[in-house]
Short mmCIF file of C-alpha atoms and ligand atoms in Angstrom, two decimals:
data_model
loop_
_atom_site.label_atom_id
_atom_site.label_comp_id
_atom_site.label_asym_id
_atom_site.label_seq_id
_atom_site.Cartn_x
_atom_site.Cartn_y
_atom_site.Cartn_z
CA MET A 1 0.00 0.00 0.00
CA PRO A 2 1.99 2.98 -1.22
CA GLY A 3 2.04 6.20 0.73
CA ILE A 4 3.23 5.06 4.14
CA PRO A 5 5.59 7.70 5.58
CA MET A 6 9.20 6.61 5.67
CA ARG A 7 11.60 6.13 8.49
CA SER A 8 14.98 7.17 7.19
CA GLY A 9 17.51 4.68 8.41
CA GLY A 10 21.23 4.02 8.45
CA GLN A 11 23.23 1.53 6.43
CA LYS A 12 21.11 -1.36 7.57
CA ALA A 13 17.44 -1.59 8.37
CA ARG A 14 17.09 -3.52 11.62
CA ILE A 15 13.93 -5.54 12.03
CA ALA A 16 12.75 -7.17 15.24
CA VAL A 17 10.75 -10.28 14.46
CA ILE A 18 8.10 -11.43 16.96
CA PRO A 19 6.37 -14.49 15.44
CA GLY A 20 4.21 -15.08 18.56
CA ASP A 21 1.62 -17.83 18.90
CA GLY A 22 -0.30 -20.27 16.72
CA ILE A 23 -0.24 -19.43 13.03
CA GLY A 24 1.74 -16.26 13.84
CA ALA A 25 4.74 -18.56 14.20
CA GLU A 26 3.90 -20.26 10.90
CA VAL A 27 3.29 -17.27 8.63
CA THR A 28 6.05 -14.98 9.95
CA PRO A 29 9.00 -17.15 8.77
CA GLN A 30 7.43 -17.18 5.29
CA ALA A 31 7.30 -13.39 5.27
CA VAL A 32 10.94 -13.23 6.42
CA LYS A 33 11.94 -15.63 3.65
CA VAL A 34 10.29 -13.46 1.00
CA LEU A 35 11.81 -10.33 2.55
CA GLN A 36 15.25 -11.91 2.38
CA ALA A 37 14.74 -12.90 -1.24
CA VAL A 38 13.48 -9.51 -2.34
CA SER A 39 16.05 -7.49 -0.40
CA ARG A 40 18.98 -9.05 -2.29
CA SER A 41 18.37 -6.45 -4.98
CA ALA A 42 18.49 -3.51 -2.54
CA ASP A 43 21.36 -1.15 -1.78
CA ARG A 44 20.66 -1.37 1.92
CA GLU A 45 20.69 -4.54 3.97
CA LEU A 46 17.89 -5.94 6.11
CA GLU A 47 18.90 -7.45 9.42
CA PHE A 48 16.51 -9.63 11.39
CA VAL A 49 16.58 -10.39 15.12
CA GLU A 50 13.97 -12.77 16.47
CA PHE A 51 12.26 -12.54 19.87
CA ASP A 52 10.42 -15.46 21.45
CA TRP A 53 7.76 -13.41 23.24
CA GLY A 54 4.39 -15.12 23.44
CA ALA A 55 2.29 -17.68 25.28
CA GLU A 56 5.02 -20.32 25.53
CA LYS A 57 7.43 -17.96 27.29
CA TYR A 58 4.65 -16.57 29.47
CA LEU A 59 3.62 -20.05 30.63
CA ARG A 60 7.24 -21.09 31.15
CA GLU A 61 8.70 -17.98 32.78
CA GLY A 62 5.76 -15.73 33.66
CA VAL A 63 7.23 -13.06 31.38
CA THR A 64 5.11 -11.19 28.83
CA LEU A 65 6.88 -8.05 27.59
CA PRO A 66 10.37 -8.28 29.13
CA SER A 67 11.65 -5.25 30.99
CA GLY A 68 13.72 -3.01 28.76
CA ALA A 69 12.00 -4.37 25.64
CA VAL A 70 10.31 -1.12 24.69
CA GLU A 71 13.55 0.88 24.95
CA LEU A 72 15.43 -1.82 23.01
CA LEU A 73 12.94 -1.79 20.15
CA ARG A 74 12.68 1.99 20.16
CA ASP A 75 16.43 2.60 20.13
CA GLU A 76 17.92 -0.37 18.27
CA PHE A 77 15.35 -1.26 15.63
CA ASP A 78 13.67 0.46 12.70
CA ALA A 79 10.64 -1.78 12.52
CA ILE A 80 8.95 -4.77 14.11
CA LEU A 81 7.46 -7.65 12.16
CA PHE A 82 4.81 -9.27 14.30
CA GLY A 83 2.85 -12.51 13.82
CA ALA A 84 -0.06 -12.93 16.24
CA LEU A 85 -0.72 -13.61 19.90
CA GLY A 86 -3.44 -15.69 21.50
CA ASP A 87 -3.38 -19.15 23.03
CA PRO A 88 -6.22 -21.23 24.48
CA ARG A 89 -3.96 -21.99 27.49
CA VAL A 90 -4.00 -18.26 28.38
CA PRO A 91 -7.73 -17.48 28.52
CA SER A 92 -7.11 -14.04 30.06
CA ASN A 93 -5.08 -13.07 26.98
CA GLN A 94 -2.80 -11.25 29.42
CA HIS A 95 0.32 -11.77 27.35
CA ALA A 96 -1.32 -10.30 24.24
CA ALA A 97 -2.50 -7.29 26.20
CA ASP A 98 0.99 -6.73 27.61
CA ILE A 99 2.95 -7.39 24.43
CA LEU A 100 0.79 -6.21 21.52
CA LEU A 101 -1.25 -3.49 23.20
CA GLY A 102 1.82 -2.67 25.32
CA LEU A 103 3.92 -2.01 22.21
CA ARG A 104 1.14 -0.05 20.51
CA PHE A 105 0.76 2.18 23.57
CA LYS A 106 4.35 2.45 24.76
CA LEU A 107 5.82 3.08 21.31
CA ASP A 108 2.90 5.49 20.78
CA LEU A 109 1.97 3.85 17.47
CA TYR A 110 -1.10 6.00 17.08
CA VAL A 111 -1.91 5.13 13.46
CA ASN A 112 -3.25 1.67 12.72
CA ALA A 113 -3.33 1.60 8.92
CA ARG A 114 -5.42 -1.23 7.53
CA PRO A 115 -5.78 -1.18 3.77
CA VAL A 116 -8.63 -3.07 2.13
CA GLU A 117 -7.72 -3.82 -1.46
CA LEU A 118 -9.32 -6.41 -3.67
CA LEU A 119 -6.40 -8.02 -5.52
CA HIS A 120 -8.42 -10.45 -7.62
CA GLU A 121 -12.11 -10.18 -8.36
CA ARG A 122 -12.88 -13.83 -7.62
CA LEU A 123 -11.94 -13.23 -3.96
CA THR A 124 -14.78 -10.92 -2.97
CA PRO A 125 -18.06 -12.33 -1.69
CA LEU A 126 -19.83 -9.29 -3.17
CA ARG A 127 -21.59 -10.03 -6.43
CA GLY A 128 -20.40 -8.10 -9.48
CA ARG A 129 -17.62 -6.20 -7.71
CA THR A 130 -14.16 -5.89 -9.22
CA GLU A 131 -10.73 -4.61 -8.17
CA LYS A 132 -11.61 -0.98 -8.84
CA ASP A 133 -14.63 -1.12 -6.51
CA ILE A 134 -12.77 -2.18 -3.37
CA ARG A 135 -9.76 -0.05 -2.62
CA LEU A 136 -9.92 1.80 0.66
CA ILE A 137 -7.91 2.25 3.81
CA VAL A 138 -9.08 2.28 7.41
CA PHE A 139 -7.15 4.45 9.84
CA ARG A 140 -7.86 3.14 13.28
CA GLU A 141 -6.90 5.19 16.34
CA ASN A 142 -4.46 2.89 18.09
CA THR A 143 -3.50 4.26 21.50
CA GLU A 144 -6.69 5.00 23.40
CA GLY A 145 -10.47 4.50 23.31
CA LEU A 146 -11.91 1.41 24.96
CA TYR A 147 -8.54 -0.35 24.79
CA VAL A 148 -6.68 1.53 27.52
CA GLY A 149 -7.65 -0.86 30.30
CA VAL A 150 -9.18 1.72 32.63
CA GLY A 151 -11.95 0.12 34.63
CA GLY A 152 -12.60 -2.65 37.05
CA VAL A 153 -15.02 -5.13 38.48
CA PHE A 154 -16.92 -4.83 41.69
CA LYS A 155 -18.53 -7.69 43.64
CA GLN A 156 -17.01 -10.17 41.21
CA ASP A 157 -18.66 -13.59 40.98
CA THR A 158 -21.73 -12.48 42.89
CA PRO A 159 -25.21 -11.82 41.49
CA ASP A 160 -24.54 -8.10 42.08
CA GLU A 161 -21.38 -7.99 39.99
CA VAL A 162 -20.61 -4.72 38.18
CA ALA A 163 -18.04 -4.32 35.37
CA VAL A 164 -16.79 -0.97 34.11
CA GLN A 165 -14.58 -0.31 31.07
CA GLU A 166 -13.88 3.33 30.33
CA ASP A 167 -13.68 4.84 26.86
CA ILE A 168 -10.80 7.32 26.96
CA ASN A 169 -10.62 9.87 24.18
CA SER A 170 -8.19 12.78 24.34
CA ARG A 171 -8.30 15.83 22.11
CA LYS A 172 -4.67 15.21 21.17
CA GLY A 173 -5.34 11.55 20.35
CA VAL A 174 -8.44 12.23 18.28
CA GLU A 175 -6.93 15.16 16.47
CA ARG A 176 -3.72 13.45 15.43
CA ILE A 177 -5.43 10.43 13.84
CA ILE A 178 -8.01 12.56 12.02
CA ARG A 179 -5.28 14.89 10.80
CA TYR A 180 -3.15 11.92 9.70
CA ALA A 181 -6.06 10.54 7.66
CA PHE A 182 -6.60 13.87 5.92
CA GLU A 183 -2.88 14.22 5.19
CA TYR A 184 -2.78 10.71 3.80
CA ALA A 185 -5.76 11.47 1.54
CA ARG A 186 -4.13 14.64 0.27
CA GLN A 187 -0.71 13.12 -0.33
CA ASN A 188 -2.05 10.02 -2.04
CA ARG A 189 -4.75 11.68 -4.12
CA ARG A 190 -7.54 9.92 -2.33
CA GLN A 191 -10.54 12.16 -2.91
CA ARG A 192 -12.89 11.09 -0.17
CA LEU A 193 -12.63 10.76 3.57
CA CYS A 194 -15.24 9.40 5.95
CA MET A 195 -15.02 9.85 9.74
CA SER A 196 -17.13 7.38 11.64
CA ASP A 197 -18.26 7.35 15.26
CA LYS A 198 -21.34 6.70 17.38
CA SER A 199 -21.88 10.24 18.62
CA ASN A 200 -25.65 9.83 18.59
CA ALA A 201 -25.35 7.42 21.53
CA MET A 202 -21.89 8.07 22.97
CA THR A 203 -22.44 11.78 23.27
CA PHE A 204 -19.45 12.64 25.45
CA ALA A 205 -16.69 10.51 23.97
CA HIS A 206 -17.74 10.82 20.37
CA GLY A 207 -19.00 14.37 20.74
CA LEU A 208 -15.29 15.13 20.98
CA TRP A 209 -14.68 13.29 17.67
CA GLN A 210 -17.40 15.41 16.08
CA ARG A 211 -15.97 18.70 17.30
CA VAL A 212 -12.42 17.84 16.28
CA PHE A 213 -13.53 16.56 12.86
CA LYS A 214 -15.45 19.78 12.18
CA GLU A 215 -12.37 21.84 13.03
CA VAL A 216 -9.79 19.81 11.14
CA ARG A 217 -11.80 19.31 7.95
CA GLN A 218 -11.84 23.08 7.39
CA GLU A 219 -8.12 22.90 6.67
CA TYR A 220 -8.73 20.26 3.98
CA ALA A 221 -11.27 21.80 1.65
CA ASP A 222 -9.63 19.86 -1.23
CA ILE A 223 -10.78 16.54 0.28
CA GLU A 224 -14.43 15.59 0.13
CA SER A 225 -15.15 14.66 3.74
CA ARG A 226 -18.24 13.35 5.45
CA HIS A 227 -19.42 11.61 8.57
CA LEU A 228 -21.32 8.35 8.94
CA PHE A 229 -22.40 6.62 12.12
CA ILE A 230 -20.55 3.35 12.51
CA ASP A 231 -23.62 1.17 12.05
CA THR A 232 -24.47 2.86 8.77
CA LEU A 233 -20.87 2.73 7.62
CA ALA A 234 -20.74 -1.04 8.18
CA MET A 235 -23.85 -1.41 6.06
CA GLU A 236 -22.61 0.95 3.34
CA MET A 237 -19.25 -0.80 3.09
CA VAL A 238 -21.06 -3.95 2.08
CA ARG A 239 -23.72 -2.25 -0.09
CA ASP A 240 -21.34 -0.08 -2.09
CA PRO A 241 -17.65 -0.14 -1.07
CA ARG A 242 -16.76 2.06 -4.03
CA GLN A 243 -17.87 5.12 -2.05
CA PHE A 244 -14.90 4.85 0.27
CA ASP A 245 -11.27 5.93 -0.08
CA VAL A 246 -10.13 6.81 3.45
CA ILE A 247 -11.99 5.91 6.63
CA VAL A 248 -10.95 7.17 10.04
CA THR A 249 -12.41 5.91 13.29
CA CYS A 250 -11.76 4.99 16.91
CA ASN A 251 -9.83 2.00 18.20
CA LEU A 252 -12.67 -0.50 18.72
CA PHE A 253 -14.70 0.41 15.63
CA GLY A 254 -11.52 0.27 13.55
CA ASP A 255 -10.85 -3.23 14.85
CA ILE A 256 -14.28 -4.43 13.78
CA LEU A 257 -14.30 -2.61 10.44
CA SER A 258 -10.94 -4.04 9.51
CA ASP A 259 -12.20 -7.62 9.74
CA LEU A 260 -15.30 -6.65 7.76
CA GLY A 261 -13.10 -4.96 5.17
CA ALA A 262 -10.74 -7.94 5.11
CA GLN A 263 -13.60 -10.23 4.21
CA LEU A 264 -14.71 -7.94 1.37
CA ALA A 265 -11.24 -8.38 -0.13
CA GLY A 266 -10.85 -12.12 0.28
CA GLY A 267 -10.65 -12.82 3.98
CA LEU A 268 -8.49 -12.39 7.03
CA GLY A 269 -5.66 -14.46 5.59
CA LEU A 270 -4.88 -11.68 3.12
CA ALA A 271 -5.25 -8.54 5.22
CA PRO A 272 -2.17 -6.49 6.20
CA SER A 273 -1.67 -3.72 8.73
CA GLY A 274 0.85 -1.23 10.05
CA ASN A 275 0.96 0.23 13.55
CA ILE A 276 2.77 3.45 12.88
CA HIS A 277 4.22 6.50 14.52
CA PRO A 278 5.64 8.49 11.60
CA GLY A 279 9.43 8.54 11.76
CA ARG A 280 9.70 6.16 14.72
CA THR A 281 10.04 2.40 15.15
CA SER A 282 6.75 0.96 13.92
CA LEU A 283 5.10 -2.46 13.98
CA PHE A 284 3.68 -4.41 11.02
CA GLU A 285 1.40 -7.42 11.37
CA PRO A 286 -1.32 -9.31 9.56
CA VAL A 287 -4.81 -8.34 10.76
CA HIS A 288 -5.63 -11.93 11.69
CA GLY A 289 -4.99 -13.63 15.02
CA SER A 290 -3.30 -16.86 16.04
CA ALA A 291 -6.15 -19.01 14.61
CA PRO A 292 -5.93 -21.92 17.08
CA ASN A 293 -8.50 -23.78 14.97
CA ILE A 294 -5.97 -24.31 12.16
CA ALA A 295 -2.64 -23.85 13.99
CA GLY A 296 -0.08 -26.62 13.52
CA GLN A 297 -1.59 -27.91 10.28
CA GLY A 298 0.65 -25.95 7.92
CA ILE A 299 -2.33 -24.51 6.04
CA ALA A 300 -2.39 -20.89 7.27
CA ASN A 301 -2.34 -18.26 4.56
CA PRO A 302 0.95 -16.34 4.73
CA LEU A 303 -0.15 -13.58 2.31
CA GLY A 304 -1.40 -11.22 5.05
CA ALA A 305 2.03 -11.41 6.70
CA VAL A 306 3.75 -10.95 3.33
CA LEU A 307 1.64 -7.89 2.46
CA SER A 308 2.31 -6.48 5.95
CA SER A 309 6.01 -6.94 5.23
CA ALA A 310 5.56 -4.99 2.00
CA MET A 311 4.02 -2.16 4.03
CA MET A 312 7.03 -2.37 6.33
CA LEU A 313 9.44 -2.14 3.37
CA GLU A 314 7.57 0.93 2.13
CA PHE A 315 7.93 2.48 5.57
CA LEU A 316 11.66 1.69 5.58
CA GLY A 317 12.16 3.28 2.17
CA PHE A 318 12.55 0.05 0.13
CA ARG A 319 9.95 1.19 -2.38
CA LEU A 320 10.88 -1.08 -5.28
CA GLN A 321 11.18 -4.13 -3.09
CA ALA A 322 7.78 -3.42 -1.55
CA ALA A 323 6.27 -3.18 -5.03
CA ALA A 324 8.00 -6.43 -6.01
CA MET A 325 6.44 -8.25 -3.06
CA ARG A 326 2.99 -7.05 -4.07
CA VAL A 327 3.53 -8.12 -7.67
CA ALA A 328 4.51 -11.57 -6.41
CA VAL A 329 1.38 -11.83 -4.25
CA GLN A 330 -0.78 -10.82 -7.19
CA ALA A 331 0.92 -13.46 -9.33
CA ALA A 332 0.25 -16.15 -6.72
CA LEU A 333 -3.42 -15.13 -6.66
CA ARG A 334 -3.62 -15.15 -10.45
CA GLU A 335 -2.04 -18.62 -10.63
CA ASN A 336 -4.19 -19.78 -7.73
CA TYR A 337 -1.03 -20.82 -5.89
CA VAL A 338 -2.82 -20.29 -2.57
CA THR A 339 -3.95 -21.93 0.66
CA ALA A 340 -7.35 -23.48 1.38
CA ASP A 341 -8.97 -20.31 2.76
CA LEU A 342 -8.65 -18.83 -0.76
CA GLY A 343 -9.80 -22.00 -2.47
CA GLY A 344 -6.37 -23.50 -3.15
CA ASP A 345 -4.58 -26.57 -1.85
CA LYS A 346 -1.07 -25.24 -1.12
CA THR A 347 0.68 -25.22 2.23
CA THR A 348 1.93 -22.18 4.16
CA THR A 349 5.54 -23.06 3.34
CA GLY A 350 4.68 -23.91 -0.25
CA VAL A 351 3.26 -20.44 -0.82
CA GLY A 352 6.23 -18.81 0.93
CA ASP A 353 8.70 -20.76 -1.22
CA TRP A 354 6.78 -19.92 -4.39
CA LEU A 355 6.83 -16.18 -3.60
CA ALA A 356 10.53 -16.16 -2.66
CA ASN A 357 11.36 -18.04 -5.83
CA PHE A 358 9.16 -15.75 -7.92
CA VAL A 359 10.81 -12.52 -6.76
CA GLU A 360 14.29 -14.01 -7.22
CA LYS A 361 13.67 -15.66 -10.55
CA ASN A 362 12.19 -12.51 -12.03
CA ASN A 363 14.62 -10.22 -10.24
CA LEU A 364 11.49 -8.24 -9.76
CA ALA A 365 12.74 -5.21 -7.87
CA LYS A 366 15.34 -4.57 -10.61
CA GLN A 367 12.74 -4.91 -13.34
CA LEU A 368 10.49 -2.39 -11.64
CA LYS A 369 13.22 0.27 -11.61
P1 NAD B 401 -8.37 -15.29 14.10
O1 NAD B 401 -8.06 -14.16 13.22
O2 NAD B 401 -7.24 -15.97 14.75
O3 NAD B 401 -9.22 -16.38 13.28
C1 NAD B 401 -10.52 -16.10 12.75
C2 NAD B 401 -10.83 -17.11 11.63
O4 NAD B 401 -10.04 -16.78 10.47
C3 NAD B 401 -10.49 -18.54 11.98
O5 NAD B 401 -11.43 -19.38 11.36
C4 NAD B 401 -9.13 -18.76 11.35
O6 NAD B 401 -8.85 -20.08 11.02
C5 NAD B 401 -9.22 -17.87 10.12
N1 NAD B 401 -7.89 -17.33 9.75
C6 NAD B 401 -7.27 -16.30 10.36
N2 NAD B 401 -6.08 -16.09 9.80
C7 NAD B 401 -5.95 -17.00 8.81
C8 NAD B 401 -4.91 -17.28 7.88
N3 NAD B 401 -3.76 -16.58 7.84
N4 NAD B 401 -5.10 -18.30 7.03
C9 NAD B 401 -6.23 -19.01 7.04
N5 NAD B 401 -7.25 -18.78 7.89
C10 NAD B 401 -7.10 -17.79 8.78
O7 NAD B 401 -9.41 -14.75 15.20
P2 NAD B 401 -9.99 -15.47 16.51
O8 NAD B 401 -10.25 -16.90 16.23
O9 NAD B 401 -11.11 -14.62 16.95
O10 NAD B 401 -8.85 -15.34 17.58
C11 NAD B 401 -7.89 -16.37 17.89
C12 NAD B 401 -6.87 -15.80 18.86
O11 NAD B 401 -6.09 -14.79 18.21
C13 NAD B 401 -7.49 -15.14 20.09
O12 NAD B 401 -6.66 -15.41 21.18
C14 NAD B 401 -7.43 -13.65 19.75
O13 NAD B 401 -7.38 -12.82 20.87
C15 NAD B 401 -6.14 -13.59 18.97
N6 NAD B 401 -6.03 -12.47 18.04
C16 NAD B 401 -4.80 -11.89 17.96
C17 NAD B 401 -4.57 -10.87 17.04
C18 NAD B 401 -3.21 -10.28 16.97
O14 NAD B 401 -2.27 -10.80 17.53
N7 NAD B 401 -3.05 -9.18 16.29
C19 NAD B 401 -5.60 -10.48 16.19
C20 NAD B 401 -6.86 -11.10 16.28
C21 NAD B 401 -7.06 -12.11 17.21
C1 IPM B 402 -6.20 -6.83 16.18
C2 IPM B 402 -6.60 -7.74 17.31
C3 IPM B 402 -6.29 -7.11 18.65
C4 IPM B 402 -7.10 -5.84 18.75
C5 IPM B 402 -6.55 -8.03 19.88
C6 IPM B 402 -5.71 -9.27 19.82
C7 IPM B 402 -6.31 -7.33 21.19
O1 IPM B 402 -7.93 -8.10 17.18
O2 IPM B 402 -5.01 -6.48 16.09
O3 IPM B 402 -7.05 -6.50 15.34
O4 IPM B 402 -8.29 -5.87 19.10
O5 IPM B 402 -6.55 -4.80 18.42
MN1 MN B 403 -8.85 -7.48 15.30
#
């Protein structure tokens, strides 16, 4: 997805790899393999350092995000390639909260960019829709909202139990994501922007979104901007996705919309994302989770991880290599060299090998010059 702001690096780009749990640990090595293949044509080197953070380590050592990890990633790495976290043996999901949400919050990765692009028309469940109809990007606020973990339970496990989860929205937080979305639209010639909230019911929290949106949009008269309530937006995305270029919304709604969007473009196995703070160490991951229902079978689709890696390359300034990875993914889709979720019969590793071989054989990044 072109248009991700770059982090200008040194001689090498240093990438921290956190494969995580379940299929995260299966798809991430495939993405690394394709990254290694495609980066051979680059002037700058990619260096990978793997971290074993996840359920296994948590169960073994009680450690989620090790102390000093945030500073290490912030100071020593340019980007993080992340798989997924979630394990049935950790029903509280504590390790995911500490590691994934911890990194989003502590590295202040306030932009969660989740592009929805139909790469082959046979992949959409929508009748009669083609590639040109489904090409949008969701910008999800990524550092606050209902995710901050402010709240508590009272009289737990009694009939009088009360649970509270606060929705935290700061002017700074709301303004910077809305502004980012407008800037993105302007810089990438996306004509239309839609801000979505639920201000008709959540009058305090989303009243703030309304006020900030009204202010900021005045500075972007060149972008056609509008507001839709989240329930209507969900419906409209299915009815006529062609209306949308850039969508900006809060943390929770962005989470839900990105799975809806993913399905419009072929399913979770294909959907990429970037957790970004412009100019700082940022984290790239497929939108999907650890998929315990298919983990260990070697059938997980690695394309979401590969496309997330392409977003990461874009962010790191490897523009040609990022484009080459996307061309390779499109070729795999065209040839139907894909896993079962997309109607194919290939394995996770099979698809990874095919893509690595494709970029090398065609010396794609050079050809694209
Ligand atoms: P999920 O995304 O793991 O799976 C949803 C469905 O999509 C499953 O049927 C799964 O088999 C399928 N699927 C997902 N990715 C696929 C792929 N690459 N190839 C083929 N099929 C794929 O969501 P879930 O089942 O709700 O959650 C499972 C665990 O993952 C939970 O612990 C959840 O908290 C966690 N999770 C983590 C992340 C993350 O780390 N970013 C994201 C979502 C969910
Ligand atoms: C995602 C995931 C996470 C989220 C979970 C695992 C906390 O669903 O990255 O979309 O809700 O942000
Ligand atoms: Mn999600």
